[in-house]
mmCIF file with all atom_site columns, C-alpha atoms in Angstrom:
data_model
loop_
_atom_site.group_PDB
_atom_site.id
_atom_site.type_symbol
_atom_site.label_atom_id
_atom_site.label_alt_id
_atom_site.label_comp_id
_atom_site.label_asym_id
_atom_site.label_entity_id
_atom_site.label_seq_id
_atom_site.pdbx_PDB_ins_code
_atom_site.Cartn_x
_atom_site.Cartn_y
_atom_site.Cartn_z
_atom_site.occupancy
_atom_site.B_iso_or_equiv
_atom_site.pdbx_formal_charge
_atom_site.auth_seq_id
_atom_site.auth_comp_id
_atom_site.auth_asym_id
_atom_site.auth_atom_id
_atom_site.pdbx_PDB_model_num
ATOM 1   C CA . MET E 1 1   ? -24.918 8.597  14.325  1.00 72.00 ? 23  MET E CA 1
ATOM 2   C CA . ASP E 1 2   ? -24.857 11.556 16.413  1.00 87.00 ? 24  ASP E CA 1
ATOM 3   C CA . ARG E 1 3   ? -24.168 14.795 15.827  1.00 90.00 ? 25  ARG E CA 1
ATOM 4   C CA . ASN E 1 4   ? -20.381 15.052 17.182  1.00 91.00 ? 26  ASN E CA 1
ATOM 5   C CA . ASP E 1 5   ? -19.536 12.274 14.813  1.00 88.00 ? 27  ASP E CA 1
ATOM 6   C CA . MET E 1 6   ? -20.977 13.916 11.811  1.00 92.00 ? 28  MET E CA 1
ATOM 7   C CA . GLU E 1 7   ? -19.440 17.123 12.451  1.00 93.00 ? 29  GLU E CA 1
ATOM 8   C CA . GLU E 1 8   ? -16.102 15.066 13.082  1.00 93.00 ? 30  GLU E CA 1
ATOM 9   C CA . ILE E 1 9   ? -16.145 13.421 9.771   1.00 94.00 ? 31  ILE E CA 1
ATOM 10  C CA . SER E 1 10  ? -17.374 16.835 8.143   1.00 95.00 ? 32  SER E CA 1
ATOM 11  C CA . PHE E 1 11  ? -14.080 18.610 10.233  1.00 96.00 ? 33  PHE E CA 1
ATOM 12  C CA . LYS E 1 12  ? -11.999 15.682 9.010   1.00 96.00 ? 34  LYS E CA 1
ATOM 13  C CA . ILE E 1 13  ? -12.945 15.372 5.247   1.00 96.00 ? 35  ILE E CA 1
ATOM 14  C CA . LYS E 1 14  ? -12.550 19.185 5.385   1.00 97.00 ? 36  LYS E CA 1
ATOM 15  C CA . PHE E 1 15  ? -8.924  18.768 6.385   1.00 97.00 ? 37  PHE E CA 1
ATOM 16  C CA . LEU E 1 16  ? -7.700  16.294 4.380   1.00 97.00 ? 38  LEU E CA 1
ATOM 17  C CA . SER E 1 17  ? -9.539  17.981 1.082   1.00 97.00 ? 39  SER E CA 1
ATOM 18  C CA . ASP E 1 18  ? -6.975  20.976 2.284   1.00 97.00 ? 40  ASP E CA 1
ATOM 19  C CA . ILE E 1 19  ? -3.885  18.669 2.593   1.00 97.00 ? 41  ILE E CA 1
ATOM 20  C CA . LEU E 1 20  ? -4.923  17.420 -0.941  1.00 97.00 ? 42  LEU E CA 1
ATOM 21  C CA . ASP E 1 21  ? -4.907  21.028 -2.445  1.00 97.00 ? 43  ASP E CA 1
ATOM 22  C CA . LYS E 1 22  ? -1.630  21.635 -0.615  1.00 97.00 ? 44  LYS E CA 1
ATOM 23  C CA . LYS E 1 23  ? 0.021   18.657 -2.058  1.00 97.00 ? 45  LYS E CA 1
ATOM 24  C CA . ALA E 1 24  ? -1.365  19.480 -5.475  1.00 96.00 ? 46  ALA E CA 1
ATOM 25  C CA . GLU E 1 25  ? 0.419   23.279 -5.375  1.00 97.00 ? 47  GLU E CA 1
ATOM 26  C CA . LEU E 1 26  ? 3.639   21.291 -3.842  1.00 97.00 ? 48  LEU E CA 1
ATOM 27  C CA . LEU E 1 27  ? 3.608   18.849 -6.841  1.00 97.00 ? 49  LEU E CA 1
ATOM 28  C CA . LYS E 1 28  ? 3.192   21.360 -9.375  1.00 96.00 ? 50  LYS E CA 1
ATOM 29  C CA . GLN E 1 29  ? 6.301   23.697 -7.892  1.00 96.00 ? 51  GLN E CA 1
ATOM 30  C CA . ILE E 1 30  ? 7.858   20.086 -8.410  1.00 95.00 ? 52  ILE E CA 1
ATOM 31  C CA . TYR E 1 31  ? 6.764   19.961 -11.859 1.00 95.00 ? 53  TYR E CA 1
ATOM 32  C CA . ASN E 1 32  ? 8.142   23.788 -12.701 1.00 94.00 ? 54  ASN E CA 1
ATOM 33  C CA . ILE E 1 33  ? 11.542  23.065 -10.814 1.00 93.00 ? 55  ILE E CA 1
ATOM 34  C CA . THR E 1 34  ? 12.168  19.845 -13.082 1.00 91.00 ? 56  THR E CA 1
ATOM 35  C CA . GLU E 1 35  ? 11.224  22.173 -16.307 1.00 90.00 ? 57  GLU E CA 1
ATOM 36  C CA . ASN E 1 36  ? 13.548  24.516 -15.005 1.00 87.00 ? 58  ASN E CA 1
ATOM 37  C CA . GLN E 1 37  ? 16.491  21.886 -14.621 1.00 86.00 ? 59  GLN E CA 1
ATOM 38  C CA . GLU E 1 38  ? 15.662  20.750 -18.130 1.00 83.00 ? 60  GLU E CA 1
ATOM 39  C CA . PHE E 1 39  ? 16.145  24.448 -19.260 1.00 83.00 ? 61  PHE E CA 1
ATOM 40  C CA . PHE E 1 40  ? 19.347  24.773 -17.850 1.00 79.00 ? 62  PHE E CA 1
ATOM 41  C CA . GLU E 1 41  ? 20.637  22.193 -18.794 1.00 78.00 ? 63  GLU E CA 1
ATOM 42  C CA . LYS E 1 42  ? 19.753  22.775 -22.297 1.00 79.00 ? 64  LYS E CA 1
ATOM 43  C CA . THR E 1 43  ? 20.929  26.299 -22.614 1.00 80.00 ? 65  THR E CA 1
ATOM 44  C CA . LEU E 1 44  ? 23.441  27.098 -19.765 1.00 78.00 ? 66  LEU E CA 1
ATOM 45  C CA . ASN E 1 45  ? 26.856  25.686 -19.648 1.00 76.00 ? 67  ASN E CA 1
ATOM 46  C CA . GLY E 1 46  ? 29.720  25.648 -17.081 1.00 74.00 ? 68  GLY E CA 1
ATOM 47  C CA . GLU E 1 47  ? 29.269  26.919 -13.516 1.00 76.00 ? 69  GLU E CA 1
ATOM 48  C CA . ASP E 1 48  ? 26.269  28.773 -14.134 1.00 74.00 ? 70  ASP E CA 1
ATOM 49  C CA . SER E 1 49  ? 24.462  25.469 -14.908 1.00 77.00 ? 71  SER E CA 1
ATOM 50  C CA . GLU E 1 50  ? 25.987  23.926 -12.278 1.00 81.00 ? 72  GLU E CA 1
ATOM 51  C CA . ILE E 1 51  ? 25.078  26.478 -9.819  1.00 85.00 ? 73  ILE E CA 1
ATOM 52  C CA . LEU E 1 52  ? 21.535  27.088 -11.194 1.00 85.00 ? 74  LEU E CA 1
ATOM 53  C CA . LEU E 1 53  ? 21.002  23.382 -10.949 1.00 84.00 ? 75  LEU E CA 1
ATOM 54  C CA . LYS E 1 54  ? 22.064  22.501 -7.465  1.00 87.00 ? 76  LYS E CA 1
ATOM 55  C CA . GLU E 1 55  ? 19.900  25.581 -6.019  1.00 90.00 ? 77  GLU E CA 1
ATOM 56  C CA . ALA E 1 56  ? 16.874  23.643 -7.896  1.00 89.00 ? 78  ALA E CA 1
ATOM 57  C CA . VAL E 1 57  ? 17.673  20.250 -6.336  1.00 89.00 ? 79  VAL E CA 1
ATOM 58  C CA . LYS E 1 58  ? 18.026  21.863 -3.108  1.00 93.00 ? 80  LYS E CA 1
ATOM 59  C CA . GLU E 1 59  ? 14.302  23.606 -3.415  1.00 94.00 ? 81  GLU E CA 1
ATOM 60  C CA . LYS E 1 60  ? 12.738  20.641 -4.898  1.00 93.00 ? 82  LYS E CA 1
ATOM 61  C CA . GLN E 1 61  ? 14.060  18.286 -2.247  1.00 94.00 ? 83  GLN E CA 1
ATOM 62  C CA . LYS E 1 62  ? 12.660  20.668 0.735   1.00 96.00 ? 84  LYS E CA 1
ATOM 63  C CA . ILE E 1 63  ? 9.341   20.735 -1.129  1.00 96.00 ? 85  ILE E CA 1
ATOM 64  C CA . ILE E 1 64  ? 9.640   16.821 -1.283  1.00 95.00 ? 86  ILE E CA 1
ATOM 65  C CA . GLU E 1 65  ? 9.839   16.577 2.281   1.00 96.00 ? 87  GLU E CA 1
ATOM 66  C CA . GLU E 1 66  ? 6.440   19.124 2.783   1.00 97.00 ? 88  GLU E CA 1
ATOM 67  C CA . VAL E 1 67  ? 4.856   16.362 0.131   1.00 96.00 ? 89  VAL E CA 1
ATOM 68  C CA . ILE E 1 68  ? 5.849   13.280 2.327   1.00 96.00 ? 90  ILE E CA 1
ATOM 69  C CA . ALA E 1 69  ? 4.705   14.933 5.432   1.00 96.00 ? 91  ALA E CA 1
ATOM 70  C CA . ALA E 1 70  ? 1.263   16.112 3.922   1.00 96.00 ? 92  ALA E CA 1
ATOM 71  C CA . ASP E 1 71  ? 1.421   12.269 2.796   1.00 95.00 ? 93  ASP E CA 1
ATOM 72  C CA . ASN E 1 72  ? 2.100   10.997 6.258   1.00 96.00 ? 94  ASN E CA 1
ATOM 73  C CA . THR E 1 73  ? -0.632  13.452 7.851   1.00 97.00 ? 95  THR E CA 1
ATOM 74  C CA . PHE E 1 74  ? -3.255  12.312 5.375   1.00 96.00 ? 96  PHE E CA 1
ATOM 75  C CA . MET E 1 75  ? -3.037  9.065  6.168   1.00 96.00 ? 97  MET E CA 1
ATOM 76  C CA . LYS E 1 76  ? -2.529  9.442  9.757   1.00 96.00 ? 98  LYS E CA 1
ATOM 77  C CA . VAL E 1 77  ? -5.826  11.251 10.010  1.00 96.00 ? 99  VAL E CA 1
ATOM 78  C CA . PHE E 1 78  ? -7.695  9.118  7.229   1.00 95.00 ? 100 PHE E CA 1
ATOM 79  C CA . GLY E 1 79  ? -7.197  6.413  9.392   1.00 94.00 ? 101 GLY E CA 1
ATOM 80  C CA . GLU E 1 80  ? -8.906  7.995  12.572  1.00 92.00 ? 102 GLU E CA 1
ATOM 81  C CA . PHE E 1 81  ? -12.248 7.924  10.995  1.00 92.00 ? 103 PHE E CA 1
ATOM 82  C CA . LYS E 1 82  ? -12.213 5.669  7.920   1.00 92.00 ? 104 LYS E CA 1
ATOM 83  C CA . GLY E 1 83  ? -14.197 3.629  9.893   1.00 92.00 ? 105 GLY E CA 1
ATOM 84  C CA . LYS E 1 84  ? -17.011 6.187  10.403  1.00 91.00 ? 106 LYS E CA 1
ATOM 85  C CA . LEU E 1 85  ? -16.966 7.257  7.071   1.00 92.00 ? 107 LEU E CA 1
ATOM 86  C CA . ASN E 1 86  ? -17.218 4.004  5.141   1.00 91.00 ? 108 ASN E CA 1
ATOM 87  C CA . ARG E 1 87  ? -20.082 3.218  7.765   1.00 92.00 ? 109 ARG E CA 1
ATOM 88  C CA . ASN E 1 88  ? -21.621 6.510  6.822   1.00 91.00 ? 110 ASN E CA 1
ATOM 89  C CA . GLN E 1 89  ? -20.675 6.821  2.896   1.00 92.00 ? 111 GLN E CA 1
ATOM 90  C CA . ASP E 1 90  ? -24.025 7.889  1.523   1.00 93.00 ? 112 ASP E CA 1
ATOM 91  C CA . LYS E 1 91  ? -24.245 10.831 4.073   1.00 93.00 ? 113 LYS E CA 1
ATOM 92  C CA . PHE E 1 92  ? -21.113 12.449 2.790   1.00 94.00 ? 114 PHE E CA 1
ATOM 93  C CA . LYS E 1 93  ? -21.273 11.261 -0.954  1.00 94.00 ? 115 LYS E CA 1
ATOM 94  C CA . PRO E 1 94  ? -20.492 14.516 -2.727  1.00 95.00 ? 116 PRO E CA 1
ATOM 95  C CA . GLU E 1 95  ? -17.502 15.407 -0.252  1.00 95.00 ? 117 GLU E CA 1
ATOM 96  C CA . ILE E 1 96  ? -15.915 11.751 -0.976  1.00 94.00 ? 118 ILE E CA 1
ATOM 97  C CA . LYS E 1 97  ? -16.475 12.304 -4.621  1.00 95.00 ? 119 LYS E CA 1
ATOM 98  C CA . LYS E 1 98  ? -14.630 15.727 -4.478  1.00 96.00 ? 120 LYS E CA 1
ATOM 99  C CA . MET E 1 99  ? -11.506 13.972 -2.800  1.00 94.00 ? 121 MET E CA 1
ATOM 100 C CA . GLN E 1 100 ? -11.367 11.198 -5.103  1.00 95.00 ? 122 GLN E CA 1
ATOM 101 C CA . GLU E 1 101 ? -11.387 14.087 -8.130  1.00 96.00 ? 123 GLU E CA 1
ATOM 102 C CA . LYS E 1 102 ? -8.664  15.842 -6.293  1.00 96.00 ? 124 LYS E CA 1
ATOM 103 C CA . ILE E 1 103 ? -6.763  12.858 -5.359  1.00 95.00 ? 125 ILE E CA 1
ATOM 104 C CA . ARG E 1 104 ? -6.911  12.092 -9.383  1.00 95.00 ? 126 ARG E CA 1
ATOM 105 C CA . ALA E 1 105 ? -5.633  15.280 -9.984  1.00 95.00 ? 127 ALA E CA 1
ATOM 106 C CA . VAL E 1 106 ? -2.701  14.810 -7.714  1.00 95.00 ? 128 VAL E CA 1
ATOM 107 C CA . SER E 1 107 ? -1.862  11.714 -9.314  1.00 94.00 ? 129 SER E CA 1
ATOM 108 C CA . ASP E 1 108 ? -1.851  13.105 -12.723 1.00 95.00 ? 130 ASP E CA 1
ATOM 109 C CA . VAL E 1 109 ? 0.647   15.760 -11.451 1.00 94.00 ? 131 VAL E CA 1
ATOM 110 C CA . ASP E 1 110 ? 2.705   12.992 -9.884  1.00 93.00 ? 132 ASP E CA 1
ATOM 111 C CA . PHE E 1 111 ? 2.605   11.165 -13.373 1.00 94.00 ? 133 PHE E CA 1
ATOM 112 C CA . LYS E 1 112 ? 3.889   14.007 -15.093 1.00 93.00 ? 134 LYS E CA 1
ATOM 113 C CA . ILE E 1 113 ? 6.526   14.474 -12.720 1.00 92.00 ? 135 ILE E CA 1
ATOM 114 C CA . ARG E 1 114 ? 7.629   11.062 -13.164 1.00 90.00 ? 136 ARG E CA 1
ATOM 115 C CA . ALA E 1 115 ? 7.434   11.196 -17.128 1.00 90.00 ? 137 ALA E CA 1
ATOM 116 C CA . LYS E 1 116 ? 9.745   14.335 -17.233 1.00 87.00 ? 138 LYS E CA 1
ATOM 117 C CA . GLU E 1 117 ? 12.070  13.032 -14.946 1.00 84.00 ? 139 GLU E CA 1
ATOM 118 C CA . GLN E 1 118 ? 12.358  9.627  -16.947 1.00 84.00 ? 140 GLN E CA 1
ATOM 119 C CA . ARG E 1 119 ? 12.821  11.429 -20.244 1.00 80.00 ? 141 ARG E CA 1
ATOM 120 C CA . ALA E 1 120 ? 15.430  13.795 -18.497 1.00 74.00 ? 142 ALA E CA 1
ATOM 121 C CA . LYS E 1 121 ? 17.199  10.317 -17.215 1.00 74.00 ? 143 LYS E CA 1
ATOM 122 C CA . HIS E 1 122 ? 17.066  8.642  -20.574 1.00 68.00 ? 144 HIS E CA 1
ATOM 123 C CA . GLY E 1 123 ? 17.473  11.402 -22.885 1.00 59.00 ? 145 GLY E CA 1
ATOM 124 C CA . ILE E 1 124 ? 14.096  10.975 -24.713 1.00 47.00 ? 146 ILE E CA 1
ATOM 125 C CA . GLN E 1 125 ? 13.025  14.012 -26.252 1.00 45.00 ? 147 GLN E CA 1
ATOM 126 C CA . ALA E 1 126 ? 10.077  12.567 -28.167 1.00 39.00 ? 148 ALA E CA 1
ATOM 127 C CA . PRO E 1 127 ? 6.393   13.265 -26.277 1.00 41.00 ? 149 PRO E CA 1
ATOM 128 C CA . PHE E 1 128 ? 5.203   10.752 -23.760 1.00 40.00 ? 150 PHE E CA 1
ATOM 129 C CA . THR E 1 129 ? 1.977   9.596  -23.982 1.00 42.00 ? 151 THR E CA 1
ATOM 130 C CA . VAL E 1 130 ? 0.397   7.084  -21.898 1.00 43.00 ? 152 VAL E CA 1
ATOM 131 C CA . SER E 1 131 ? -3.347  5.849  -21.691 1.00 44.00 ? 153 SER E CA 1
ATOM 132 C CA . ALA E 1 132 ? -5.253  6.584  -18.599 1.00 45.00 ? 154 ALA E CA 1
ATOM 133 C CA . LYS E 1 133 ? -5.926  2.720  -17.946 1.00 44.00 ? 155 LYS E CA 1
ATOM 134 C CA . LYS E 1 134 ? -1.965  2.115  -17.595 1.00 43.00 ? 156 LYS E CA 1
ATOM 135 C CA . ILE E 1 135 ? -1.567  5.193  -15.128 1.00 42.00 ? 157 ILE E CA 1
ATOM 136 C CA . LYS E 1 136 ? -3.955  3.543  -13.001 1.00 42.00 ? 158 LYS E CA 1
ATOM 137 C CA . THR E 1 137 ? -2.384  0.356  -12.973 1.00 40.00 ? 159 THR E CA 1
ATOM 138 C CA . LEU E 1 138 ? 1.398   1.781  -11.565 1.00 43.00 ? 160 LEU E CA 1
ATOM 139 C CA . LYS E 1 139 ? 2.208   0.227  -8.533  1.00 38.00 ? 161 LYS E CA 1
ATOM 140 C CA . ALA E 1 140 ? 5.064   2.491  -7.295  1.00 44.00 ? 162 ALA E CA 1
ATOM 141 C CA . SER E 1 141 ? 4.775   3.712  -4.024  1.00 46.00 ? 163 SER E CA 1
ATOM 142 C CA . LYS E 1 142 ? 4.846   7.728  -2.955  1.00 47.00 ? 164 LYS E CA 1
ATOM 143 C CA . ARG E 1 143 ? 7.886   7.029  -0.967  1.00 50.00 ? 165 ARG E CA 1
ATOM 144 C CA . TYR E 1 144 ? 9.905   5.290  -3.860  1.00 51.00 ? 166 TYR E CA 1
ATOM 145 C CA . ILE E 1 145 ? 8.668   8.090  -6.451  1.00 51.00 ? 167 ILE E CA 1
ATOM 146 C CA . LEU E 1 146 ? 9.949   11.097 -4.397  1.00 50.00 ? 168 LEU E CA 1
ATOM 147 C CA . ASP E 1 147 ? 12.879  9.043  -3.447  1.00 55.00 ? 169 ASP E CA 1
ATOM 148 C CA . LYS E 1 148 ? 13.297  8.613  -7.311  1.00 52.00 ? 170 LYS E CA 1
ATOM 149 C CA . TYR E 1 149 ? 12.748  12.539 -7.634  1.00 50.00 ? 171 TYR E CA 1
ATOM 150 C CA . LYS E 1 150 ? 16.039  13.149 -5.382  1.00 54.00 ? 172 LYS E CA 1
ATOM 151 C CA . LYS E 1 151 ? 18.213  10.792 -7.218  1.00 59.00 ? 173 LYS E CA 1
ATOM 152 C CA . ASN E 1 152 ? 17.709  12.075 -10.503 1.00 53.00 ? 174 ASN E CA 1
ATOM 153 C CA . SER E 1 153 ? 18.130  15.114 -9.313  1.00 50.00 ? 175 SER E CA 1
ATOM 154 C CA . GLU E 1 154 ? 21.430  14.545 -7.483  1.00 54.00 ? 176 GLU E CA 1
ATOM 155 C CA . LYS E 1 155 ? 22.530  12.580 -10.504 1.00 52.00 ? 177 LYS E CA 1
ATOM 156 C CA . LYS E 1 156 ? 22.224  15.305 -12.695 1.00 47.00 ? 178 LYS E CA 1
ATOM 157 C CA . LEU E 1 157 ? 24.538  17.278 -10.448 1.00 49.00 ? 179 LEU E CA 1
ATOM 158 C CA . ASP E 1 158 ? 27.357  14.774 -10.267 1.00 52.00 ? 180 ASP E CA 1
ATOM 159 C CA . SER E 1 159 ? 27.685  14.402 -14.005 1.00 48.00 ? 181 SER E CA 1
#
């Protein structure tokens, strides 16, 4: 492998790492909005609640679109060089490990959002715990999950 290939792989790994950082931040924002929605539903009544919920849903949908765009960019860039990366894994082990850790962190936040949405949808107030093994076995696609966020948020406004 020549120097240009090594530089390209390093650059793309850094780029993907930055995308994961951005996605983690976006998902944290979605989580905070979801918590705010729950607070609005529990503490406010009438028009105030409805106005705040509509604004929260609008903001959440905007952020969800950013998450989808980040996912699409990640997959496109990764697809461009995954063969070269796989052939040279040993040379990029620390970088790959950091990306894997970021992916796990993003997945954790994503799972917390889904769990909070499910509790809100079903009115479950008890703490929700699940083992790490079960989290890893969840097979829902990102698009499906984001669509669920939108639908759950919209249902809350319609009721």
